XYZ file of N, CA, C and O in Angstrom:
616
model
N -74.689 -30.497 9.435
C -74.414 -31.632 8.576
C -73.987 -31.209 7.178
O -73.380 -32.015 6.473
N -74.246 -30.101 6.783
C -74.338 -29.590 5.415
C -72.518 -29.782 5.317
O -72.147 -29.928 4.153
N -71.629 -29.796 6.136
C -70.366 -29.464 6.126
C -69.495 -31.154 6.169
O -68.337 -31.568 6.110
N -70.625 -31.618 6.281
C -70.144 -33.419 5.691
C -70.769 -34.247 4.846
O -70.671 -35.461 4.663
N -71.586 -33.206 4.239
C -72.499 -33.752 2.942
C -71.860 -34.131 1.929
O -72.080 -34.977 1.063
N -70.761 -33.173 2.194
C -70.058 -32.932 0.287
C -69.012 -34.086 0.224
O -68.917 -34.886 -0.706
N -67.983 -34.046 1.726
C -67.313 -35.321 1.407
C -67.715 -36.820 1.449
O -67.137 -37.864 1.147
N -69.000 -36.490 1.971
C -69.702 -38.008 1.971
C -70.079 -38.243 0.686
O -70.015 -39.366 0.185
N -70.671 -36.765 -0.197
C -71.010 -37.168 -1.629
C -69.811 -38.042 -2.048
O -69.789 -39.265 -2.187
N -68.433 -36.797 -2.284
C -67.448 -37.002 -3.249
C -67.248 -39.032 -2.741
O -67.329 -39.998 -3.500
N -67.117 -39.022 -1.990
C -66.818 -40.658 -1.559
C -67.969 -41.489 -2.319
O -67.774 -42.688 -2.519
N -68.977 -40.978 -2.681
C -70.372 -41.747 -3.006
C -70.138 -41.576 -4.334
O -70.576 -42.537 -4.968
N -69.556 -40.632 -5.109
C -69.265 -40.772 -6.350
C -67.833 -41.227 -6.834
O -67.772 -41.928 -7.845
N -67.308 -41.065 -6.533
C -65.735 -42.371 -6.566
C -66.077 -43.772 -6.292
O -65.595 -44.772 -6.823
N -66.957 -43.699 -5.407
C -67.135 -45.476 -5.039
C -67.954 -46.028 -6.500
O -67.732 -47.068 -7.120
N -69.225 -44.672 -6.879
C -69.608 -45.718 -8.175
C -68.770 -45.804 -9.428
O -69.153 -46.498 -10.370
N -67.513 -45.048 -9.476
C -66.569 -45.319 -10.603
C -66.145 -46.808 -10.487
O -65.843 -47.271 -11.586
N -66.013 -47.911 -9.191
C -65.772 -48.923 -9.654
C -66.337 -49.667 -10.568
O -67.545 -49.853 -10.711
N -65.271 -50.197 -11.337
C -65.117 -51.026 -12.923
C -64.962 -50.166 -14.012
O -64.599 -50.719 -15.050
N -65.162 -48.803 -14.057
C -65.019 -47.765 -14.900
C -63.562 -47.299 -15.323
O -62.712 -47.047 -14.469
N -63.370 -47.220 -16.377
C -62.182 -46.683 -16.697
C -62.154 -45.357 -16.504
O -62.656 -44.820 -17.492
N -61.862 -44.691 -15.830
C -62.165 -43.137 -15.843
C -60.692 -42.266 -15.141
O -60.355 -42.213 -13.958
N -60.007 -41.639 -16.376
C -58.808 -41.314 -15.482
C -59.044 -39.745 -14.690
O -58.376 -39.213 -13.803
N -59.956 -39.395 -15.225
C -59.826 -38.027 -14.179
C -61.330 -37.169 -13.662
O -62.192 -37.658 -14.391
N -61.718 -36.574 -13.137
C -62.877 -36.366 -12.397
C -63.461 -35.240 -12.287
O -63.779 -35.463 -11.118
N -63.898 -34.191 -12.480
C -63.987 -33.218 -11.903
C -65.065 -32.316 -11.307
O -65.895 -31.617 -11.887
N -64.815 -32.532 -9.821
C -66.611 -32.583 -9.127
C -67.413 -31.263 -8.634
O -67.276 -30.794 -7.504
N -68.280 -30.718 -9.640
C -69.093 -28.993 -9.259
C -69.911 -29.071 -8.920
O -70.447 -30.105 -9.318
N -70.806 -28.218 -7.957
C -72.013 -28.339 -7.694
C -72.356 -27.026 -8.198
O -71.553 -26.136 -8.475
N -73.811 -26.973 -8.307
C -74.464 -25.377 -8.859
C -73.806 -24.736 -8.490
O -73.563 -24.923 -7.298
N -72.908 -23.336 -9.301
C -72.765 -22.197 -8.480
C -71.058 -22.129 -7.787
O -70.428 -21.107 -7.514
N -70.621 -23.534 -7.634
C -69.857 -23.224 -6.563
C -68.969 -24.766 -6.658
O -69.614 -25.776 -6.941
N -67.695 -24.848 -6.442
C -67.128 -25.978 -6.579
C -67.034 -27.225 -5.215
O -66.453 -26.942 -4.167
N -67.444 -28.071 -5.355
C -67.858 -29.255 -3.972
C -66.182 -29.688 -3.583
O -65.922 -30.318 -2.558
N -65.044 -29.214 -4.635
C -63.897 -29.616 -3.783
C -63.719 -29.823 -2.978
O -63.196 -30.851 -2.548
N -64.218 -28.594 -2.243
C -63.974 -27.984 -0.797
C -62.563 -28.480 -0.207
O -62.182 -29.536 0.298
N -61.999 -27.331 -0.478
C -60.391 -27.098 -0.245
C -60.371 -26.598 1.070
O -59.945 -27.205 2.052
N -61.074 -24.934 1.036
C -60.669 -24.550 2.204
C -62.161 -23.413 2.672
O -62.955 -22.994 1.830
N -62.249 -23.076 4.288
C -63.369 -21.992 4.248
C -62.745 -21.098 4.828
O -61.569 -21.209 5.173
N -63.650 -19.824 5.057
C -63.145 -19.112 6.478
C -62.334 -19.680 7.690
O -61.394 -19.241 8.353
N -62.970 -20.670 7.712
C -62.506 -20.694 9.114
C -61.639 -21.621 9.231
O -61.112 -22.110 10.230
N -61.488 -21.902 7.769
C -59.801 -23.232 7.434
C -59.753 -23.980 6.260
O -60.176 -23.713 5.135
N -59.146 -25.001 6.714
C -59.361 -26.262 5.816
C -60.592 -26.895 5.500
O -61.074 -27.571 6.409
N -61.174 -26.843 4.501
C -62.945 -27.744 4.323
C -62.221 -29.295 5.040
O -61.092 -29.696 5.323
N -63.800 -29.881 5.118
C -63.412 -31.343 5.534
C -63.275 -32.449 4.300
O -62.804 -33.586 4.324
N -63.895 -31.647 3.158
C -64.020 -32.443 1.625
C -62.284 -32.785 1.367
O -61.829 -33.846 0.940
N -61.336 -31.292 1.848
C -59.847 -31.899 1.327
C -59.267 -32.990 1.657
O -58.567 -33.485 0.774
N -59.351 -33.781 3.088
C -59.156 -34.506 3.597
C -59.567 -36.188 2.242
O -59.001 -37.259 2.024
N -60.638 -35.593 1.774
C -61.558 -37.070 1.600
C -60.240 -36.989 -0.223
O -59.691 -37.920 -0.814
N -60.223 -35.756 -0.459
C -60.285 -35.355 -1.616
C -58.360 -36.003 -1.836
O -57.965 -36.518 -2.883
N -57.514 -35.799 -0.652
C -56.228 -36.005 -0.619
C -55.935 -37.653 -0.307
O -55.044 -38.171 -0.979
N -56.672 -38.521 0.716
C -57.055 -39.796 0.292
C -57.316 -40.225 -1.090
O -56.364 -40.633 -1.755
N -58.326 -40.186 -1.526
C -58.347 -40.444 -3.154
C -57.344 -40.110 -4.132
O -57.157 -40.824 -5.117
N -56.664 -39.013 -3.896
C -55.607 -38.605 -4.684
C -54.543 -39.793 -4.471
O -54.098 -40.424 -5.429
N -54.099 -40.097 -2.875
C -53.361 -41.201 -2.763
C -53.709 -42.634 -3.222
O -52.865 -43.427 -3.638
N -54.812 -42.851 -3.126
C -55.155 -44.409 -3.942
C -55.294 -44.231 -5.636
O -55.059 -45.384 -5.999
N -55.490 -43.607 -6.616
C -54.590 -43.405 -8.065
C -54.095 -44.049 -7.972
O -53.283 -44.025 -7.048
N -54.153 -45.002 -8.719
C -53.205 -46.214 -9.807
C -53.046 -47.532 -8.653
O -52.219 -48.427 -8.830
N -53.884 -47.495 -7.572
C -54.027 -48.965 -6.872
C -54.657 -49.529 -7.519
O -55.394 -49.062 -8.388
N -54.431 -51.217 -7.102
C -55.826 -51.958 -7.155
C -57.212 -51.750 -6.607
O -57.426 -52.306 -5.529
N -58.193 -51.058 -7.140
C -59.443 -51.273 -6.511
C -59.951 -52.725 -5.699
O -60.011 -53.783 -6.326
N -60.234 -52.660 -4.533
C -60.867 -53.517 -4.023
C -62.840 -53.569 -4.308
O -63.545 -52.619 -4.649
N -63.153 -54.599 -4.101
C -64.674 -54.780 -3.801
C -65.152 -55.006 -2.902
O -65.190 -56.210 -2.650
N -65.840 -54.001 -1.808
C -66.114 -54.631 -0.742
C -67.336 -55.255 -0.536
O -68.317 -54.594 -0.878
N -67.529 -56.329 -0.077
C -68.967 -57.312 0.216
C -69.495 -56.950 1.081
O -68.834 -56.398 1.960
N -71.144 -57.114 1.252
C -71.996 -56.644 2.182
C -72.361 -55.533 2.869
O -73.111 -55.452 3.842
N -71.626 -54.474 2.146
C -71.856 -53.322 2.695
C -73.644 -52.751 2.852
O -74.333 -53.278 1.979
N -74.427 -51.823 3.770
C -75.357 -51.589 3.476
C -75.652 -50.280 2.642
O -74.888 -49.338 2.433
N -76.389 -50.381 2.402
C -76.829 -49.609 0.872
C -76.455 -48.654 0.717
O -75.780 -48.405 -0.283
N -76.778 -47.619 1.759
C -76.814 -46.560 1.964
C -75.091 -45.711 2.581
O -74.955 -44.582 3.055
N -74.244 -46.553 2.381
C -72.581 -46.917 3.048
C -72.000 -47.009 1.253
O -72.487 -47.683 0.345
N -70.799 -46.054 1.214
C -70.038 -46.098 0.044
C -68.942 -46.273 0.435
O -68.490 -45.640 1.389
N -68.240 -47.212 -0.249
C -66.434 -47.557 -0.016
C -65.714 -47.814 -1.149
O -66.004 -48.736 -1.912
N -64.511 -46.834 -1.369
C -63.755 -46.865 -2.243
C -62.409 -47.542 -1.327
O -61.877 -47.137 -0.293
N -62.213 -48.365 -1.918
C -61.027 -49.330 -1.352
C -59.791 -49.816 -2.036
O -59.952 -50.542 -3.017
N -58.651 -49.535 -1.677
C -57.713 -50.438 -3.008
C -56.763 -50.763 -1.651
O -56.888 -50.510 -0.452
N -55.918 -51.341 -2.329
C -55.105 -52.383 -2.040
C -53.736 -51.725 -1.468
O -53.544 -50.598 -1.925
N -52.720 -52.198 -0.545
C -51.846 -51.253 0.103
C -50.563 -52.274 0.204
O -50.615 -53.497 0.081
N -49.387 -51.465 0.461
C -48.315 -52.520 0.222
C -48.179 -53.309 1.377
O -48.877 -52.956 2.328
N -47.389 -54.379 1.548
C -47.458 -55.445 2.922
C -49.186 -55.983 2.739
O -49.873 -55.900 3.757
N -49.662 -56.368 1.817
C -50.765 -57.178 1.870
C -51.845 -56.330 2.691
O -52.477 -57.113 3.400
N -52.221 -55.202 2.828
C -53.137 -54.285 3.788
C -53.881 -53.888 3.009
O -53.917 -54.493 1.938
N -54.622 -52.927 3.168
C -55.677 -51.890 2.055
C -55.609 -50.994 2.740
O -54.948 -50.970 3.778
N -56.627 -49.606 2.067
C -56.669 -48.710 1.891
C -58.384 -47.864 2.513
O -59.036 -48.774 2.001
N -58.796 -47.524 2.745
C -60.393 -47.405 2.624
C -61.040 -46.053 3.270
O -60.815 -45.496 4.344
N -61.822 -45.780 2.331
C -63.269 -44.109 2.742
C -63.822 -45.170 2.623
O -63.798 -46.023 1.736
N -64.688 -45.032 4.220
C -66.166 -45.440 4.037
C -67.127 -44.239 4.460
O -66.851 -43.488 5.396
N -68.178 -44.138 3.755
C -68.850 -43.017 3.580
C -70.211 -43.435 3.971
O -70.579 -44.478 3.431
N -71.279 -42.719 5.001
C -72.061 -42.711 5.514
C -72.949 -41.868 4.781
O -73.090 -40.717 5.193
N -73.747 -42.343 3.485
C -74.760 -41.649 2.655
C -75.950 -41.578 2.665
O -76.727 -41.810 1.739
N -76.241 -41.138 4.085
C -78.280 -41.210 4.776
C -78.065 -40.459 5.922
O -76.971 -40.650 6.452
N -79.018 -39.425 6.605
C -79.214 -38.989 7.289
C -79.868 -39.623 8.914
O -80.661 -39.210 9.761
N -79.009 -40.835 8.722
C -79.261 -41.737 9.699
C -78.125 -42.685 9.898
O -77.993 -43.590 9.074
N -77.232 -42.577 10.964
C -76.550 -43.740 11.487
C -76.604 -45.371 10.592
O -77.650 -45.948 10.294
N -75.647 -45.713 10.386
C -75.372 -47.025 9.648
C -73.794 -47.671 10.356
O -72.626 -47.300 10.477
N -74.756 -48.994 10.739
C -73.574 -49.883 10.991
C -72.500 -50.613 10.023
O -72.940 -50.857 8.899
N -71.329 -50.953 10.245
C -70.456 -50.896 9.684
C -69.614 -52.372 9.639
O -68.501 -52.019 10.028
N -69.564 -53.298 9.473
C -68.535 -54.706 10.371
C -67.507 -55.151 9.077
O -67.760 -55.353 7.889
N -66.313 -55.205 9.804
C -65.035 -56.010 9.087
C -64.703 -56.780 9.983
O -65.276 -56.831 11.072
N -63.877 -57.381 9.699
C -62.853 -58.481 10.101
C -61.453 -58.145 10.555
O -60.849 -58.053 9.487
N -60.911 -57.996 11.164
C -59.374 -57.881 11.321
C -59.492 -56.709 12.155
O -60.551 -56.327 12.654
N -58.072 -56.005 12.325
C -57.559 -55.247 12.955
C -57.327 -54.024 11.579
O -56.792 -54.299 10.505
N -57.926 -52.571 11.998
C -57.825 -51.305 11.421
C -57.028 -50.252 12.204
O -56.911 -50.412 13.419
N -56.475 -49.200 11.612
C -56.638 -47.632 12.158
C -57.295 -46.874 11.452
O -57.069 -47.076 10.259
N -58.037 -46.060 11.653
C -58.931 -45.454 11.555
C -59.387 -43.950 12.104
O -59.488 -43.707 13.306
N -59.604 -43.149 11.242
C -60.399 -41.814 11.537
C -61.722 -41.342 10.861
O -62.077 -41.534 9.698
N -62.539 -40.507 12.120
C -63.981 -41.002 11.874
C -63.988 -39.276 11.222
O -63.676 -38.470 12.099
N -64.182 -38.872 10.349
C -64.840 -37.097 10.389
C -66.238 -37.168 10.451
O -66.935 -37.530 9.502
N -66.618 -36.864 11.436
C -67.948 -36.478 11.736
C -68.086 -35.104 12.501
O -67.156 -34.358 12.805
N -69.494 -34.909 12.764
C -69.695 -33.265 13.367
C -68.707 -32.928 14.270
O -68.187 -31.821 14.129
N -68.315 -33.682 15.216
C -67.508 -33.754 16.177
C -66.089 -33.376 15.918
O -65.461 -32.479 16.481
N -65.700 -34.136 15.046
C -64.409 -33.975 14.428
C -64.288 -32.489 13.315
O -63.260 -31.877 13.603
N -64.789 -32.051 12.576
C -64.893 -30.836 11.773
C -64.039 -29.951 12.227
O -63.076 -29.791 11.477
N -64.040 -29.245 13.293
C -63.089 -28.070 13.895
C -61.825 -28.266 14.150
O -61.052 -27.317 14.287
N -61.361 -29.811 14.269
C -60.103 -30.396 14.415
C -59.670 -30.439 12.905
O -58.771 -29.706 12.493
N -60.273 -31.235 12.175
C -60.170 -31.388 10.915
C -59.761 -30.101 9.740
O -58.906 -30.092 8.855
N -60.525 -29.307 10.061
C -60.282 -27.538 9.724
C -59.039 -27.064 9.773
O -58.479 -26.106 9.241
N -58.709 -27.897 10.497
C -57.105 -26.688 11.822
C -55.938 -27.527 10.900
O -55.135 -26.851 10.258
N -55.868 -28.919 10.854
C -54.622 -29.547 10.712
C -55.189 -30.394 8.896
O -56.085 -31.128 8.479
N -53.972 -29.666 8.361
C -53.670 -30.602 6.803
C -53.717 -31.678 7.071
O -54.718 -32.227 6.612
N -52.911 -32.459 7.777
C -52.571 -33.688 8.070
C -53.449 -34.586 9.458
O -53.173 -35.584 10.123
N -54.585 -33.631 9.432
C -55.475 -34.824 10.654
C -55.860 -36.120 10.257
O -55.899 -37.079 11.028
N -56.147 -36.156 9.050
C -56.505 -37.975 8.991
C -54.893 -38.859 9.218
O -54.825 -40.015 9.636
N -53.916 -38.162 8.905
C -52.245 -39.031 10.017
C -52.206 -38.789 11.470
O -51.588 -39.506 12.257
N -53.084 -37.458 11.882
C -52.527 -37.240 13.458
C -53.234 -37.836 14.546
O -52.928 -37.921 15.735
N -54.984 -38.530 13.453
C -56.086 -39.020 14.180
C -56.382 -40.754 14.003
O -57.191 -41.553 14.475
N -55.241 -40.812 13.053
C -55.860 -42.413 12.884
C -55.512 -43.072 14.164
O -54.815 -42.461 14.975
N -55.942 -44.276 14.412
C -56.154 -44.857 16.112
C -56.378 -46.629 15.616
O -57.206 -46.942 14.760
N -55.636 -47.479 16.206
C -56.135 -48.682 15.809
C -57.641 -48.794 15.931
O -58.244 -47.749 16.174
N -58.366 -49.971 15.791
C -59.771 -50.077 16.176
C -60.149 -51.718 15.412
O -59.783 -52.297 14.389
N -60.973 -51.996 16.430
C -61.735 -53.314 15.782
C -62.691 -53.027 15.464
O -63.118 -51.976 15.940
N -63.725 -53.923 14.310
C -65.019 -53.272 13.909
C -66.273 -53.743 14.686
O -66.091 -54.958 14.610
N -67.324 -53.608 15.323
C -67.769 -52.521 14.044
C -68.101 -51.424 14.415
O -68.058 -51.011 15.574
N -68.616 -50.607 13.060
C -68.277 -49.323 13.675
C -69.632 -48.660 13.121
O -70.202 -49.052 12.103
N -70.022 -47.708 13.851
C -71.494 -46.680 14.256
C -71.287 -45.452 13.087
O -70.858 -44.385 13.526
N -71.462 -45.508 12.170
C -71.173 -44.280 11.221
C -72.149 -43.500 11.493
O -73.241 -44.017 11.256
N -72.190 -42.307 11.956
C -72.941 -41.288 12.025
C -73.654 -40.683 10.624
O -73.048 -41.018 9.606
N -74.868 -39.828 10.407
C -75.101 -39.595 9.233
C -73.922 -38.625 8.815
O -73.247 -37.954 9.596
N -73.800 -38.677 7.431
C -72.935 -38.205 6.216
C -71.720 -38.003 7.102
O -71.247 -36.868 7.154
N -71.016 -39.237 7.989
C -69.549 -38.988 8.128
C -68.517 -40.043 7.422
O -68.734 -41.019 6.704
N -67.812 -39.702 7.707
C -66.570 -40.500 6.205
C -65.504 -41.165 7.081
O -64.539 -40.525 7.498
N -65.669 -42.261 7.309
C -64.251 -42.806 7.820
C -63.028 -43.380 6.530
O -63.052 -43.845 5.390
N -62.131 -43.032 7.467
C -60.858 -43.018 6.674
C -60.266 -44.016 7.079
O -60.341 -44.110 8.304
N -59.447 -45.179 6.377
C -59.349 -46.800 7.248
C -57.793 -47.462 6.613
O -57.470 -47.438 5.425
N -57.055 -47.977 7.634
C -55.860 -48.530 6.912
C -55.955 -49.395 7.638
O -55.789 -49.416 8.857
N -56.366 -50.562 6.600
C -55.888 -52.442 7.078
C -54.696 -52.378 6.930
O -53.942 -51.873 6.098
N -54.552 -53.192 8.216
C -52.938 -53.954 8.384
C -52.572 -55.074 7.311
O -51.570 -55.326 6.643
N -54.029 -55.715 7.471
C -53.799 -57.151 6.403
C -55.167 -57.007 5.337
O -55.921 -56.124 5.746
N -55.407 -57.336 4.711
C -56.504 -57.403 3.760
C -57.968 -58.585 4.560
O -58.001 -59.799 4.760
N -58.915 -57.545 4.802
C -59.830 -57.565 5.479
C -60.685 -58.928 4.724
O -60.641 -59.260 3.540
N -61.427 -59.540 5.809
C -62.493 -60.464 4.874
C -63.460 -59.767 4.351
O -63.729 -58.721 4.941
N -64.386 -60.167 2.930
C -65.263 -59.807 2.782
C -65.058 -58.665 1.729
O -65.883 -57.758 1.613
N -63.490 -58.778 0.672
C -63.317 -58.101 -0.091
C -62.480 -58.664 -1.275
O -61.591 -59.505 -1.142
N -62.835 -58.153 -2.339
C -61.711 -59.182 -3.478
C -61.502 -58.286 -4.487
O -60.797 -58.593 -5.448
């Protein structure tokens, strides 16, 4: 799990920048930088979370409603009336997930890591339509593109 901690953090700390003016970020942990770009054995899974966020810069932030507590979502707004969305699984315990509408979607969880490693571009080669709701595993990060702008957000 230690290898989806960090992008579940970085998602948990972008999500509390909403309402904050804050133009730039820069995220260390003791010792060692939580970027996580790349390891031995490839690509970290943090770049993934880290190249999403880079792409939502200068959207509209969305607000999403009802989320549970322990669940972080940084959300903005996408062209053709859609959005954008990391939802981040921040507990060492499974958390359910429910929207409205029609998504695609990629889940990084334990499962996913070794795929994720290999390809720059896995959150484009893995997204998959999907209806909600959805089983977030502990500290995994889904990556989410509404077609239309979901209920339960403003």
């Amino acid at each position: 799990l230690g290898s989806l901690f960090g992008p579940a953090w970085v998602v948990g700390i972008a999500a509390a920048t909403a309402g904050k003016e804050i133009e730039s970020l820069k995220i260390d942990a003791a010792g060692r930088p939580i970027g996580h770009t790349t390891w031995p054995q490839g690509l970290a899974p943090g770049l993934h979370v880290l190249r999403w966020l880079a792409a939502m810069q200068g959207q509209e932030r969305l607000r999403p409603l009802g989320v549970p507590r322990d669940v972080h979502v940084v959300a903005v707004a996408a062209g053709q009336g859609g959005a954008s969305a990391l939802v981040a699984n921040g507990s060492a315990v499974p958390q359910q997930v429910e929207w409205a509408g029609d998504a695609r979607l990629a889940v990084l969880d334990a499962g996913a890591v070794r795929a994720a490693a290999a390809h720059p571009d896995w959150v484009e080669r893995t997204l998959a339509e999907r209806r909600g709701p959805l089983s977030l595993p502990p500290y995994a990060v889904a990556f989410v593109a509404f077609n239309s702008l979901p209920g339960g957000a403003s």
